[in-house]
Amino acid sequence: MFGIIKPYPSPLISGRGIDLDFAMLAGCLALLGIGLVMITSASSEVAAAQSGNPLYHMFRHLVYVAIGIFACIVTMMVPIATWQKMGFTMLVGAFALLVLVLVPGIGREVNGSMRWIGFSFFNVQPSEIAKVFVVIYLAGYLVRRQREVRESWMGFFKPFIVLLPMAGLLLMEPDFGATVVMMGAAAAMLFLGGVGLFRFSLMVVLAVAAVFVLVQAQPYRMARLITFTDPWSDQFGSGYQLTQALIAFGRGEWLGVGLGNSVQKQFYLPEAHTDFVFSVLAEELGVVGSLVTVALFVFVTVRALYIGLWAEKAKQFFAAYMAFGLAFLWIGQFLINIGVNVGLLPTKGLTLPFLSYGGSSLVICCACVGLLLRIEWESRTHLGSEEHEFDESDFAEEPNHGR
């Protein structure tokens, strides 16, 4: 496994010492810190009732943070060219995981969904891994077939030969939210890869039609769609989660009720430390704390988009498309989770990146940070550009963080 890691050069080991995009790293670490604090607070009552230890989920989350930091370091050490070569292998791995999770005895069912593969200590959520693997594969496709994607219908349709079966596997779990995020990120990557406006508009129309059909196909999806428009009409039934989340926002007012003083986390708000952790944050830290958290999310996602732009300017197109795809995965999950919490979108089981409790989501988010830091470093040093070759002496200068 570790044979793919080049010991030198890397953002952590170079003539310049530790040569990272510290602004991006600081933003992500701040979100991790806020997440740890809020999970400790939001899960304390549930953990005390279920395990007798109010800090049970906090300790588990710390383990996930440690694994996530290790994953971030490993991905930073792997050259972007290696990820490009492994694109097809990772795609096959993504399909294998999504098939395995549906196999009885391997997949673990929680709340009626087969989304996890259970191990003794933790559960792995294949959809989180599959989304990133799809981004890596699609970035490679856009580089290999750039002219075909821009000029022909066939180049436009070929990615969907891969994307649609994967979306079908996700819907069989079912995981409608992950499907929307993955397809949305793929569509954004195709648009940035040069797909014409007419073909992109057609894709949007077909996507909207597909969502309409999928909503109509399952009664529970239609119930959620109807309920979120007026949750108070069935506040003790299908609208229960949303009404409790809105109560949390209302109690928080401007400055919040104080850290640890949430009432909604005391068995009123289901999934308080996972899907609805932002509602508890809003109740305890108020509008000010919520806006600071949103500002941090905006910063790291915009920074990720800029990292893609810098890679594109350095003519490292695979790295650029990968950065764009990872950024849109974060943006999609952020918008959907916050939208659900404030009642702008129907309830979906999507975690909030960096903040929600969940090992797979957190570890994958940290690995994505490592990829983005590697992309930024390679584009700044031109290490990944074909027209440049470097040796150790090229990394002896002082770092330039003028961006």
mmCIF file of C-alpha atoms in Angstrom:
data_model
loop_
_atom_site.group_PDB
_atom_site.id
_atom_site.type_symbol
_atom_site.label_atom_id
_atom_site.label_comp_id
_atom_site.label_asym_id
_atom_site.label_seq_id
_atom_site.Cartn_x
_atom_site.Cartn_y
_atom_site.Cartn_z
ATOM 1 C CA MET A 1 0.000 0.000 0.000
ATOM 2 C CA PHE A 2 2.680 2.482 1.024
ATOM 3 C CA GLY A 3 4.684 1.793 -2.131
ATOM 4 C CA ILE A 4 2.639 4.451 -3.947
ATOM 5 C CA ILE A 5 3.874 7.142 -1.509
ATOM 6 C CA LYS A 6 6.884 9.080 -2.698
ATOM 7 C CA PRO A 7 8.992 10.077 0.312
ATOM 8 C CA TYR A 8 10.324 13.164 -1.473
ATOM 9 C CA PRO A 9 9.318 15.709 -2.539
ATOM 10 C CA SER A 10 5.973 16.396 -0.889
ATOM 11 C CA PRO A 11 4.263 19.290 0.930
ATOM 12 C CA LEU A 12 5.486 17.826 4.235
ATOM 13 C CA ILE A 13 9.030 16.835 3.281
ATOM 14 C CA SER A 14 10.935 19.276 1.091
ATOM 15 C CA GLY A 15 13.826 21.680 1.105
ATOM 16 C CA ARG A 16 11.337 24.330 2.245
ATOM 17 C CA GLY A 17 10.205 22.334 5.256
ATOM 18 C CA ILE A 18 6.450 22.081 5.702
ATOM 19 C CA ASP A 19 5.140 23.882 2.618
ATOM 20 C CA LEU A 20 1.336 23.873 2.845
ATOM 21 C CA ASP A 21 -1.577 26.111 1.989
ATOM 22 C CA PHE A 22 -1.986 27.148 5.616
ATOM 23 C CA ALA A 23 -5.131 29.186 4.935
ATOM 24 C CA MET A 24 -6.964 26.118 3.626
ATOM 25 C CA LEU A 25 -5.591 23.953 6.426
ATOM 26 C CA ALA A 26 -6.600 26.476 9.095
ATOM 27 C CA GLY A 27 -10.164 26.723 7.758
ATOM 28 C CA CYS A 28 -10.608 22.938 7.757
ATOM 29 C CA LEU A 29 -9.074 22.559 11.227
ATOM 30 C CA ALA A 30 -11.421 25.238 12.540
ATOM 31 C CA LEU A 31 -14.407 23.297 11.179
ATOM 32 C CA LEU A 32 -13.053 20.086 12.720
ATOM 33 C CA GLY A 33 -12.735 21.864 16.069
ATOM 34 C CA ILE A 34 -16.265 23.232 15.909
ATOM 35 C CA GLY A 35 -17.507 19.776 14.927
ATOM 36 C CA LEU A 36 -15.814 18.123 17.897
ATOM 37 C CA VAL A 37 -17.274 20.659 20.326
ATOM 38 C CA MET A 38 -20.781 20.435 18.893
ATOM 39 C CA ILE A 39 -20.793 16.620 18.721
ATOM 40 C CA THR A 40 -19.692 16.497 22.361
ATOM 41 C CA SER A 41 -22.573 18.771 23.290
ATOM 42 C CA ALA A 42 -25.255 17.386 20.963
ATOM 43 C CA SER A 43 -24.607 13.716 21.754
ATOM 44 C CA SER A 44 -24.163 13.927 25.519
ATOM 45 C CA GLU A 45 -27.762 13.071 26.465
ATOM 46 C CA VAL A 46 -28.098 10.251 23.919
ATOM 47 C CA ALA A 47 -24.693 8.815 24.853
ATOM 48 C CA ALA A 48 -25.493 8.911 28.578
ATOM 49 C CA ALA A 49 -28.780 7.063 27.999
ATOM 50 C CA GLN A 50 -27.358 4.460 25.618
ATOM 51 C CA SER A 51 -23.933 3.754 27.101
ATOM 52 C CA GLY A 52 -23.882 5.423 30.525
ATOM 53 C CA ASN A 53 -21.025 7.684 29.399
ATOM 54 C CA PRO A 54 -22.007 11.170 28.129
ATOM 55 C CA LEU A 55 -18.633 11.451 26.351
ATOM 56 C CA TYR A 56 -18.945 8.145 24.487
ATOM 57 C CA HIS A 57 -19.518 9.706 21.061
ATOM 58 C CA MET A 58 -16.854 12.337 21.698
ATOM 59 C CA PHE A 59 -14.188 9.683 22.281
ATOM 60 C CA ARG A 60 -15.247 7.789 19.163
ATOM 61 C CA HIS A 61 -15.196 11.016 17.163
ATOM 62 C CA LEU A 62 -11.662 11.742 18.383
ATOM 63 C CA VAL A 63 -10.604 8.364 17.011
ATOM 64 C CA TYR A 64 -12.192 9.259 13.672
ATOM 65 C CA VAL A 65 -10.393 12.615 13.721
ATOM 66 C CA ALA A 66 -7.066 10.846 14.303
ATOM 67 C CA ILE A 67 -7.756 8.420 11.432
ATOM 68 C CA GLY A 68 -8.825 11.360 9.267
ATOM 69 C CA ILE A 69 -5.611 13.283 9.967
ATOM 70 C CA PHE A 70 -3.603 10.170 9.071
ATOM 71 C CA ALA A 71 -5.611 9.834 5.819
ATOM 72 C CA CYS A 72 -4.921 13.510 5.067
ATOM 73 C CA ILE A 73 -1.168 12.994 5.535
ATOM 74 C CA VAL A 74 -1.137 9.869 3.344
ATOM 75 C CA THR A 75 -3.031 11.542 0.479
ATOM 76 C CA MET A 76 -0.700 14.539 0.661
ATOM 77 C CA MET A 77 2.268 12.232 0.134
ATOM 78 C CA VAL A 78 0.852 10.586 -3.013
ATOM 79 C CA PRO A 79 1.628 12.406 -6.302
ATOM 80 C CA ILE A 80 -1.415 13.545 -8.261
ATOM 81 C CA ALA A 81 -0.131 11.600 -11.272
ATOM 82 C CA THR A 82 -0.544 8.405 -9.244
ATOM 83 C CA TRP A 83 -4.202 9.172 -8.552
ATOM 84 C CA GLN A 84 -4.670 9.753 -12.283
ATOM 85 C CA LYS A 85 -3.188 6.343 -13.128
ATOM 86 C CA MET A 86 -5.394 4.648 -10.522
ATOM 87 C CA GLY A 87 -8.637 6.231 -11.768
ATOM 88 C CA PHE A 88 -10.124 3.152 -13.455
ATOM 89 C CA THR A 89 -9.080 0.853 -10.595
ATOM 90 C CA MET A 90 -10.773 3.178 -8.113
ATOM 91 C CA LEU A 91 -13.921 3.236 -10.231
ATOM 92 C CA VAL A 92 -14.069 -0.572 -10.191
ATOM 93 C CA GLY A 93 -13.493 -0.462 -6.427
ATOM 94 C CA ALA A 94 -16.382 1.969 -6.019
ATOM 95 C CA PHE A 95 -18.737 -0.349 -7.905
ATOM 96 C CA ALA A 96 -17.544 -3.317 -5.843
ATOM 97 C CA LEU A 97 -18.233 -1.517 -2.564
ATOM 98 C CA LEU A 98 -21.693 -0.391 -3.666
ATOM 99 C CA VAL A 99 -22.569 -3.951 -4.662
ATOM 100 C CA LEU A 100 -21.174 -5.433 -1.435
ATOM 101 C CA VAL A 101 -23.228 -3.119 0.770
ATOM 102 C CA LEU A 102 -26.402 -4.538 -0.790
ATOM 103 C CA VAL A 103 -25.427 -8.154 -0.027
ATOM 104 C CA PRO A 104 -27.310 -9.516 3.019
ATOM 105 C CA GLY A 105 -24.910 -10.376 5.786
ATOM 106 C CA ILE A 106 -22.312 -7.857 4.571
ATOM 107 C CA GLY A 107 -24.345 -4.671 4.385
ATOM 108 C CA ARG A 108 -25.726 -3.331 7.652
ATOM 109 C CA GLU A 109 -29.271 -1.997 7.741
ATOM 110 C CA VAL A 110 -29.994 1.111 9.803
ATOM 111 C CA ASN A 111 -33.385 2.839 9.780
ATOM 112 C CA GLY A 112 -34.446 0.866 6.721
ATOM 113 C CA SER A 113 -31.384 1.691 4.601
ATOM 114 C CA MET A 114 -28.484 -0.584 3.618
ATOM 115 C CA ARG A 115 -25.752 2.063 3.549
ATOM 116 C CA TRP A 116 -23.027 0.625 5.774
ATOM 117 C CA ILE A 117 -20.584 -2.267 5.802
ATOM 118 C CA GLY A 118 -20.100 -3.152 9.455
ATOM 119 C CA PHE A 119 -16.811 -3.910 11.161
ATOM 120 C CA SER A 120 -16.160 -4.598 14.835
ATOM 121 C CA PHE A 121 -15.296 -1.016 15.763
ATOM 122 C CA PHE A 122 -16.864 1.127 13.092
ATOM 123 C CA ASN A 123 -19.005 1.128 9.950
ATOM 124 C CA VAL A 124 -17.846 2.055 6.477
ATOM 125 C CA GLN A 125 -20.236 3.971 4.240
ATOM 126 C CA PRO A 126 -19.347 3.028 0.632
ATOM 127 C CA SER A 127 -21.256 5.966 -0.873
ATOM 128 C CA GLU A 128 -18.811 8.424 0.719
ATOM 129 C CA ILE A 129 -15.861 6.609 -0.861
ATOM 130 C CA ALA A 130 -17.633 6.104 -4.194
ATOM 131 C CA LYS A 131 -18.340 9.827 -4.638
ATOM 132 C CA VAL A 132 -14.639 10.705 -4.391
ATOM 133 C CA PHE A 133 -13.587 7.798 -6.633
ATOM 134 C CA VAL A 134 -16.078 8.953 -9.283
ATOM 135 C CA VAL A 135 -14.621 12.464 -9.173
ATOM 136 C CA ILE A 136 -11.090 11.089 -9.665
ATOM 137 C CA TYR A 137 -12.164 8.867 -12.571
ATOM 138 C CA LEU A 138 -14.192 11.622 -14.249
ATOM 139 C CA ALA A 139 -11.294 14.081 -13.934
ATOM 140 C CA GLY A 140 -9.114 11.601 -15.823
ATOM 141 C CA TYR A 141 -11.811 11.114 -18.472
ATOM 142 C CA LEU A 142 -12.101 14.871 -19.046
ATOM 143 C CA VAL A 143 -8.346 15.059 -19.642
ATOM 144 C CA ARG A 144 -8.191 12.025 -21.951
ATOM 145 C CA ARG A 145 -11.295 12.956 -23.962
ATOM 146 C CA GLN A 146 -11.186 16.740 -23.725
ATOM 147 C CA ARG A 147 -11.831 17.455 -27.405
ATOM 148 C CA GLU A 148 -14.490 14.731 -27.648
ATOM 149 C CA VAL A 149 -16.307 16.096 -24.589
ATOM 150 C CA ARG A 150 -16.342 19.604 -25.993
ATOM 151 C CA GLU A 151 -17.256 18.813 -29.587
ATOM 152 C CA SER A 152 -19.342 15.633 -29.761
ATOM 153 C CA TRP A 153 -22.484 14.195 -28.223
ATOM 154 C CA MET A 154 -20.753 10.860 -27.699
ATOM 155 C CA GLY A 155 -18.066 12.414 -25.519
ATOM 156 C CA PHE A 156 -20.847 13.997 -23.483
ATOM 157 C CA PHE A 157 -22.887 10.796 -23.037
ATOM 158 C CA LYS A 158 -20.047 8.341 -22.326
ATOM 159 C CA PRO A 159 -19.613 9.363 -18.642
ATOM 160 C CA PHE A 160 -23.261 8.539 -17.999
ATOM 161 C CA ILE A 161 -22.599 4.912 -18.969
ATOM 162 C CA VAL A 162 -20.682 4.847 -15.668
ATOM 163 C CA LEU A 163 -22.671 7.377 -13.656
ATOM 164 C CA LEU A 164 -26.171 5.993 -14.198
ATOM 165 C CA PRO A 165 -25.456 2.420 -12.988
ATOM 166 C CA MET A 166 -23.679 3.870 -9.966
ATOM 167 C CA ALA A 167 -26.640 6.137 -9.278
ATOM 168 C CA GLY A 168 -28.880 3.066 -9.560
ATOM 169 C CA LEU A 169 -26.829 1.228 -6.918
ATOM 170 C CA LEU A 170 -27.045 4.238 -4.601
ATOM 171 C CA LEU A 171 -30.815 4.400 -5.042
ATOM 172 C CA MET A 172 -31.105 0.705 -4.167
ATOM 173 C CA GLU A 173 -29.662 1.359 -0.678
ATOM 174 C CA PRO A 174 -31.580 3.815 -0.831
ATOM 175 C CA ASP A 175 -29.414 6.953 -0.651
ATOM 176 C CA PHE A 176 -31.145 9.649 -2.659
ATOM 177 C CA GLY A 177 -29.068 12.464 -1.161
ATOM 178 C CA ALA A 178 -25.720 10.911 -2.113
ATOM 179 C CA THR A 179 -27.059 10.314 -5.629
ATOM 180 C CA VAL A 180 -27.991 13.975 -6.031
ATOM 181 C CA VAL A 181 -24.609 15.158 -4.709
ATOM 182 C CA MET A 182 -22.616 12.789 -6.931
ATOM 183 C CA MET A 183 -24.569 13.602 -10.088
ATOM 184 C CA GLY A 184 -24.469 17.315 -9.311
ATOM 185 C CA ALA A 185 -20.686 17.293 -8.898
ATOM 186 C CA ALA A 186 -20.312 15.272 -12.112
ATOM 187 C CA ALA A 187 -22.513 17.732 -14.009
ATOM 188 C CA ALA A 188 -20.473 20.675 -12.720
ATOM 189 C CA MET A 189 -17.238 18.951 -13.765
ATOM 190 C CA LEU A 190 -18.590 18.306 -17.267
ATOM 191 C CA PHE A 191 -19.628 21.943 -17.592
ATOM 192 C CA LEU A 192 -16.199 23.160 -16.479
ATOM 193 C CA GLY A 193 -14.653 20.572 -18.810
ATOM 194 C CA GLY A 194 -16.143 22.408 -21.783
ATOM 195 C CA VAL A 195 -19.558 20.849 -22.456
ATOM 196 C CA GLY A 196 -21.594 23.252 -24.586
ATOM 197 C CA LEU A 197 -24.418 25.239 -23.030
ATOM 198 C CA PHE A 198 -27.111 23.485 -25.093
ATOM 199 C CA ARG A 199 -25.975 19.997 -24.072
ATOM 200 C CA PHE A 200 -25.547 21.116 -20.459
ATOM 201 C CA SER A 201 -29.066 22.622 -20.437
ATOM 202 C CA LEU A 202 -30.426 19.368 -21.831
ATOM 203 C CA MET A 203 -28.646 17.479 -19.035
ATOM 204 C CA VAL A 204 -30.207 19.780 -16.425
ATOM 205 C CA VAL A 205 -33.704 19.253 -17.880
ATOM 206 C CA LEU A 206 -33.230 15.471 -17.910
ATOM 207 C CA ALA A 207 -31.900 15.553 -14.337
ATOM 208 C CA VAL A 208 -34.916 17.523 -13.101
ATOM 209 C CA ALA A 209 -37.227 15.083 -14.883
ATOM 210 C CA ALA A 210 -35.391 12.122 -13.332
ATOM 211 C CA VAL A 211 -35.700 13.639 -9.846
ATOM 212 C CA PHE A 212 -39.442 14.157 -10.412
ATOM 213 C CA VAL A 213 -39.862 10.522 -11.484
ATOM 214 C CA LEU A 214 -37.832 9.231 -8.533
ATOM 215 C CA VAL A 215 -39.868 11.293 -6.085
ATOM 216 C CA GLN A 216 -43.105 9.972 -7.567
ATOM 217 C CA ALA A 217 -41.814 6.379 -7.474
ATOM 218 C CA GLN A 218 -41.583 6.161 -3.679
ATOM 219 C CA PRO A 219 -44.458 7.317 -1.419
ATOM 220 C CA TYR A 220 -42.093 8.280 1.435
ATOM 221 C CA ARG A 221 -40.213 10.698 -0.844
ATOM 222 C CA MET A 222 -43.444 12.385 -1.900
ATOM 223 C CA ALA A 223 -44.525 12.593 1.754
ATOM 224 C CA ARG A 224 -41.246 14.303 2.635
ATOM 225 C CA LEU A 225 -41.654 16.720 -0.272
ATOM 226 C CA ILE A 226 -45.147 17.671 0.835
ATOM 227 C CA THR A 227 -44.307 17.814 4.540
ATOM 228 C CA PHE A 228 -41.364 20.192 4.329
ATOM 229 C CA THR A 229 -43.571 22.890 2.772
ATOM 230 C CA ASP A 230 -45.804 22.846 5.879
ATOM 231 C CA PRO A 231 -44.231 20.705 8.626
ATOM 232 C CA TRP A 232 -46.629 22.056 11.264
ATOM 233 C CA SER A 233 -49.550 20.329 9.534
ATOM 234 C CA ASP A 234 -48.180 17.017 10.872
ATOM 235 C CA GLN A 235 -45.769 18.155 13.556
ATOM 236 C CA PHE A 236 -45.904 14.872 15.509
ATOM 237 C CA GLY A 237 -45.686 12.679 12.405
ATOM 238 C CA SER A 238 -43.780 13.212 9.154
ATOM 239 C CA GLY A 239 -42.975 16.829 10.049
ATOM 240 C CA TYR A 240 -41.559 16.039 13.497
ATOM 241 C CA GLN A 241 -37.835 16.337 12.705
ATOM 242 C CA LEU A 242 -38.200 19.614 10.853
ATOM 243 C CA THR A 243 -40.449 21.247 13.452
ATOM 244 C CA GLN A 244 -38.001 20.331 16.224
ATOM 245 C CA ALA A 245 -35.120 21.729 14.156
ATOM 246 C CA LEU A 246 -37.006 24.982 13.589
ATOM 247 C CA ILE A 247 -37.736 25.228 17.316
ATOM 248 C CA ALA A 248 -33.980 24.916 17.923
ATOM 249 C CA PHE A 249 -33.306 27.794 15.531
ATOM 250 C CA GLY A 250 -35.994 29.893 17.189
ATOM 251 C CA ARG A 251 -34.628 29.288 20.701
ATOM 252 C CA GLY A 252 -31.110 30.245 19.621
ATOM 253 C CA GLU A 253 -31.991 33.829 18.643
ATOM 254 C CA TRP A 254 -28.910 36.046 18.121
ATOM 255 C CA LEU A 255 -26.345 34.736 20.610
ATOM 256 C CA GLY A 256 -27.757 31.326 21.525
ATOM 257 C CA VAL A 257 -28.703 29.733 24.837
ATOM 258 C CA GLY A 258 -25.076 28.870 25.624
ATOM 259 C CA LEU A 259 -22.812 25.946 24.827
ATOM 260 C CA GLY A 260 -24.224 22.734 26.304
ATOM 261 C CA ASN A 261 -27.602 24.284 27.170
ATOM 262 C CA SER A 262 -29.628 22.979 24.223
ATOM 263 C CA VAL A 263 -33.043 21.612 25.103
ATOM 264 C CA GLN A 264 -33.737 20.090 21.689
ATOM 265 C CA LYS A 265 -30.853 17.631 21.989
ATOM 266 C CA GLN A 266 -32.607 16.060 24.986
ATOM 267 C CA PHE A 267 -34.468 13.483 22.877
ATOM 268 C CA TYR A 268 -36.672 16.069 21.124
ATOM 269 C CA LEU A 269 -34.570 16.334 17.949
ATOM 270 C CA PRO A 270 -33.728 12.958 16.346
ATOM 271 C CA GLU A 271 -30.205 12.543 14.913
ATOM 272 C CA ALA A 272 -29.076 15.634 16.839
ATOM 273 C CA HIS A 273 -25.367 14.811 16.506
ATOM 274 C CA THR A 274 -25.473 13.586 12.893
ATOM 275 C CA ASP A 275 -27.859 15.044 10.310
ATOM 276 C CA PHE A 276 -29.165 17.868 12.534
ATOM 277 C CA VAL A 277 -26.030 18.961 14.363
ATOM 278 C CA PHE A 278 -26.315 22.399 12.737
ATOM 279 C CA SER A 279 -29.696 22.924 14.444
ATOM 280 C CA VAL A 280 -28.126 22.266 17.850
ATOM 281 C CA LEU A 281 -25.277 24.627 16.927
ATOM 282 C CA ALA A 282 -27.820 27.315 16.025
ATOM 283 C CA GLU A 283 -29.654 26.808 19.321
ATOM 284 C CA GLU A 284 -26.518 26.993 21.469
ATOM 285 C CA LEU A 285 -24.484 29.582 19.524
ATOM 286 C CA GLY A 286 -27.283 31.557 17.881
ATOM 287 C CA VAL A 287 -27.279 33.437 14.598
ATOM 288 C CA VAL A 288 -23.758 34.726 15.182
ATOM 289 C CA GLY A 289 -22.277 31.256 15.680
ATOM 290 C CA SER A 290 -24.245 29.874 12.738
ATOM 291 C CA LEU A 291 -23.022 32.619 10.404
ATOM 292 C CA VAL A 292 -19.408 32.141 11.509
ATOM 293 C CA THR A 293 -19.707 28.420 10.738
ATOM 294 C CA VAL A 294 -21.300 29.126 7.349
ATOM 295 C CA ALA A 295 -18.539 31.647 6.615
ATOM 296 C CA LEU A 296 -15.908 28.971 7.305
ATOM 297 C CA PHE A 297 -17.684 26.582 4.922
ATOM 298 C CA VAL A 298 -17.835 29.263 2.251
ATOM 299 C CA PHE A 299 -14.138 29.986 2.742
ATOM 300 C CA VAL A 300 -12.928 26.373 2.402
ATOM 301 C CA THR A 301 -15.161 25.625 -0.608
ATOM 302 C CA VAL A 302 -14.186 28.821 -2.422
ATOM 303 C CA ARG A 303 -10.547 28.129 -1.569
ATOM 304 C CA ALA A 304 -10.929 24.638 -3.067
ATOM 305 C CA LEU A 305 -12.314 26.182 -6.264
ATOM 306 C CA TYR A 306 -9.377 28.597 -6.391
ATOM 307 C CA ILE A 307 -6.983 25.664 -5.950
ATOM 308 C CA GLY A 308 -8.574 24.142 -9.044
ATOM 309 C CA LEU A 309 -8.196 27.441 -10.885
ATOM 310 C CA TRP A 310 -4.507 27.693 -9.946
ATOM 311 C CA ALA A 311 -3.920 24.131 -11.151
ATOM 312 C CA GLU A 312 -5.660 24.952 -14.423
ATOM 313 C CA LYS A 313 -3.442 28.004 -14.915
ATOM 314 C CA ALA A 314 -0.419 25.749 -14.298
ATOM 315 C CA LYS A 315 -1.787 23.478 -17.083
ATOM 316 C CA GLN A 316 -2.360 20.632 -14.629
ATOM 317 C CA PHE A 317 -5.824 19.853 -15.907
ATOM 318 C CA PHE A 318 -6.425 16.543 -14.138
ATOM 319 C CA ALA A 319 -5.597 18.161 -10.802
ATOM 320 C CA ALA A 320 -7.821 21.116 -11.675
ATOM 321 C CA TYR A 321 -10.863 18.971 -12.526
ATOM 322 C CA MET A 322 -10.320 16.871 -9.406
ATOM 323 C CA ALA A 323 -10.193 19.986 -7.207
ATOM 324 C CA PHE A 324 -13.371 21.318 -8.805
ATOM 325 C CA GLY A 325 -15.127 17.993 -8.263
ATOM 326 C CA LEU A 326 -14.119 17.739 -4.605
ATOM 327 C CA ALA A 327 -15.235 21.327 -4.023
ATOM 328 C CA PHE A 328 -18.641 20.630 -5.546
ATOM 329 C CA LEU A 329 -19.060 17.507 -3.402
ATOM 330 C CA TRP A 330 -18.572 19.692 -0.328
ATOM 331 C CA ILE A 331 -20.818 22.435 -1.684
ATOM 332 C CA GLY A 332 -23.600 19.959 -2.485
ATOM 333 C CA GLN A 333 -23.542 18.316 0.944
ATOM 334 C CA PHE A 334 -23.294 21.682 2.695
ATOM 335 C CA LEU A 335 -26.231 23.218 0.822
ATOM 336 C CA ILE A 336 -28.447 20.155 1.216
ATOM 337 C CA ASN A 337 -27.704 19.650 4.925
ATOM 338 C CA ILE A 338 -28.174 23.321 5.826
ATOM 339 C CA GLY A 339 -31.245 23.495 3.570
ATOM 340 C CA VAL A 340 -32.789 20.531 5.391
ATOM 341 C CA ASN A 341 -32.003 22.013 8.805
ATOM 342 C CA VAL A 342 -33.651 25.362 8.039
ATOM 343 C CA GLY A 343 -36.611 23.841 6.186
ATOM 344 C CA LEU A 344 -35.714 24.853 2.634
ATOM 345 C CA LEU A 345 -35.322 21.247 1.424
ATOM 346 C CA PRO A 346 -37.001 17.912 2.222
ATOM 347 C CA THR A 347 -35.343 15.809 4.917
ATOM 348 C CA LYS A 348 -32.377 13.811 3.582
ATOM 349 C CA GLY A 349 -29.823 11.658 5.369
ATOM 350 C CA LEU A 350 -26.741 13.679 4.424
ATOM 351 C CA THR A 351 -24.064 14.582 6.933
ATOM 352 C CA LEU A 352 -22.564 18.049 7.242
ATOM 353 C CA PRO A 353 -18.893 17.892 6.126
ATOM 354 C CA PHE A 354 -16.395 18.135 9.027
ATOM 355 C CA LEU A 355 -19.152 18.737 11.621
ATOM 356 C CA SER A 356 -21.489 15.739 11.695
ATOM 357 C CA TYR A 357 -20.729 12.588 13.660
ATOM 358 C CA GLY A 358 -19.791 9.726 11.340
ATOM 359 C CA GLY A 359 -16.479 8.020 10.701
ATOM 360 C CA SER A 360 -16.692 7.512 6.924
ATOM 361 C CA SER A 361 -17.753 11.070 6.184
ATOM 362 C CA LEU A 362 -15.105 12.613 8.420
ATOM 363 C CA VAL A 363 -12.226 10.437 7.197
ATOM 364 C CA ILE A 364 -13.135 11.039 3.538
ATOM 365 C CA CYS A 365 -13.399 14.793 4.141
ATOM 366 C CA CYS A 366 -9.912 14.802 5.680
ATOM 367 C CA ALA A 367 -8.543 12.738 2.788
ATOM 368 C CA CYS A 368 -10.033 15.290 0.381
ATOM 369 C CA VAL A 369 -8.235 18.053 2.269
ATOM 370 C CA GLY A 370 -4.979 16.158 1.723
ATOM 371 C CA LEU A 371 -5.704 15.893 -1.999
ATOM 372 C CA LEU A 372 -6.442 19.607 -2.260
ATOM 373 C CA LEU A 373 -3.285 20.542 -0.335
ATOM 374 C CA ARG A 374 -1.247 18.304 -2.658
ATOM 375 C CA ILE A 375 -2.865 19.877 -5.746
ATOM 376 C CA GLU A 376 -2.146 23.394 -4.483
ATOM 377 C CA TRP A 377 1.486 22.519 -3.730
ATOM 378 C CA GLU A 378 2.087 20.841 -7.087
ATOM 379 C CA SER A 379 0.527 23.726 -9.017
ATOM 380 C CA ARG A 380 2.596 26.280 -7.062
ATOM 381 C CA THR A 381 5.866 24.391 -7.559
ATOM 382 C CA HIS A 382 4.901 23.205 -11.085
ATOM 383 C CA LEU A 383 5.898 19.701 -10.026
ATOM 384 C CA GLY A 384 3.031 18.112 -11.923
ATOM 385 C CA SER A 385 3.606 20.018 -15.175
ATOM 386 C CA GLU A 386 5.007 17.962 -18.020
ATOM 387 C CA GLU A 387 7.362 20.706 -19.156
ATOM 388 C CA HIS A 388 9.084 20.926 -15.766
ATOM 389 C CA GLU A 389 11.432 18.448 -14.115
ATOM 390 C CA PHE A 390 12.770 19.058 -10.625
ATOM 391 C CA ASP A 391 15.457 17.779 -8.349
ATOM 392 C CA GLU A 392 16.196 18.425 -4.681
ATOM 393 C CA SER A 393 17.970 21.726 -5.294
ATOM 394 C CA ASP A 394 14.825 23.272 -6.748
ATOM 395 C CA PHE A 395 13.144 23.139 -3.344
ATOM 396 C CA ALA A 396 15.787 25.017 -1.393
ATOM 397 C CA GLU A 397 14.287 28.484 -1.895
ATOM 398 C CA GLU A 398 12.066 30.288 0.540
ATOM 399 C CA PRO A 399 8.373 29.517 0.136
ATOM 400 C CA ASN A 400 6.188 31.999 -1.653
ATOM 401 C CA HIS A 401 2.661 32.160 -0.241
ATOM 402 C CA GLY A 402 1.580 35.167 -2.244
ATOM 403 C CA ARG A 403 -1.793 33.715 -3.095
#
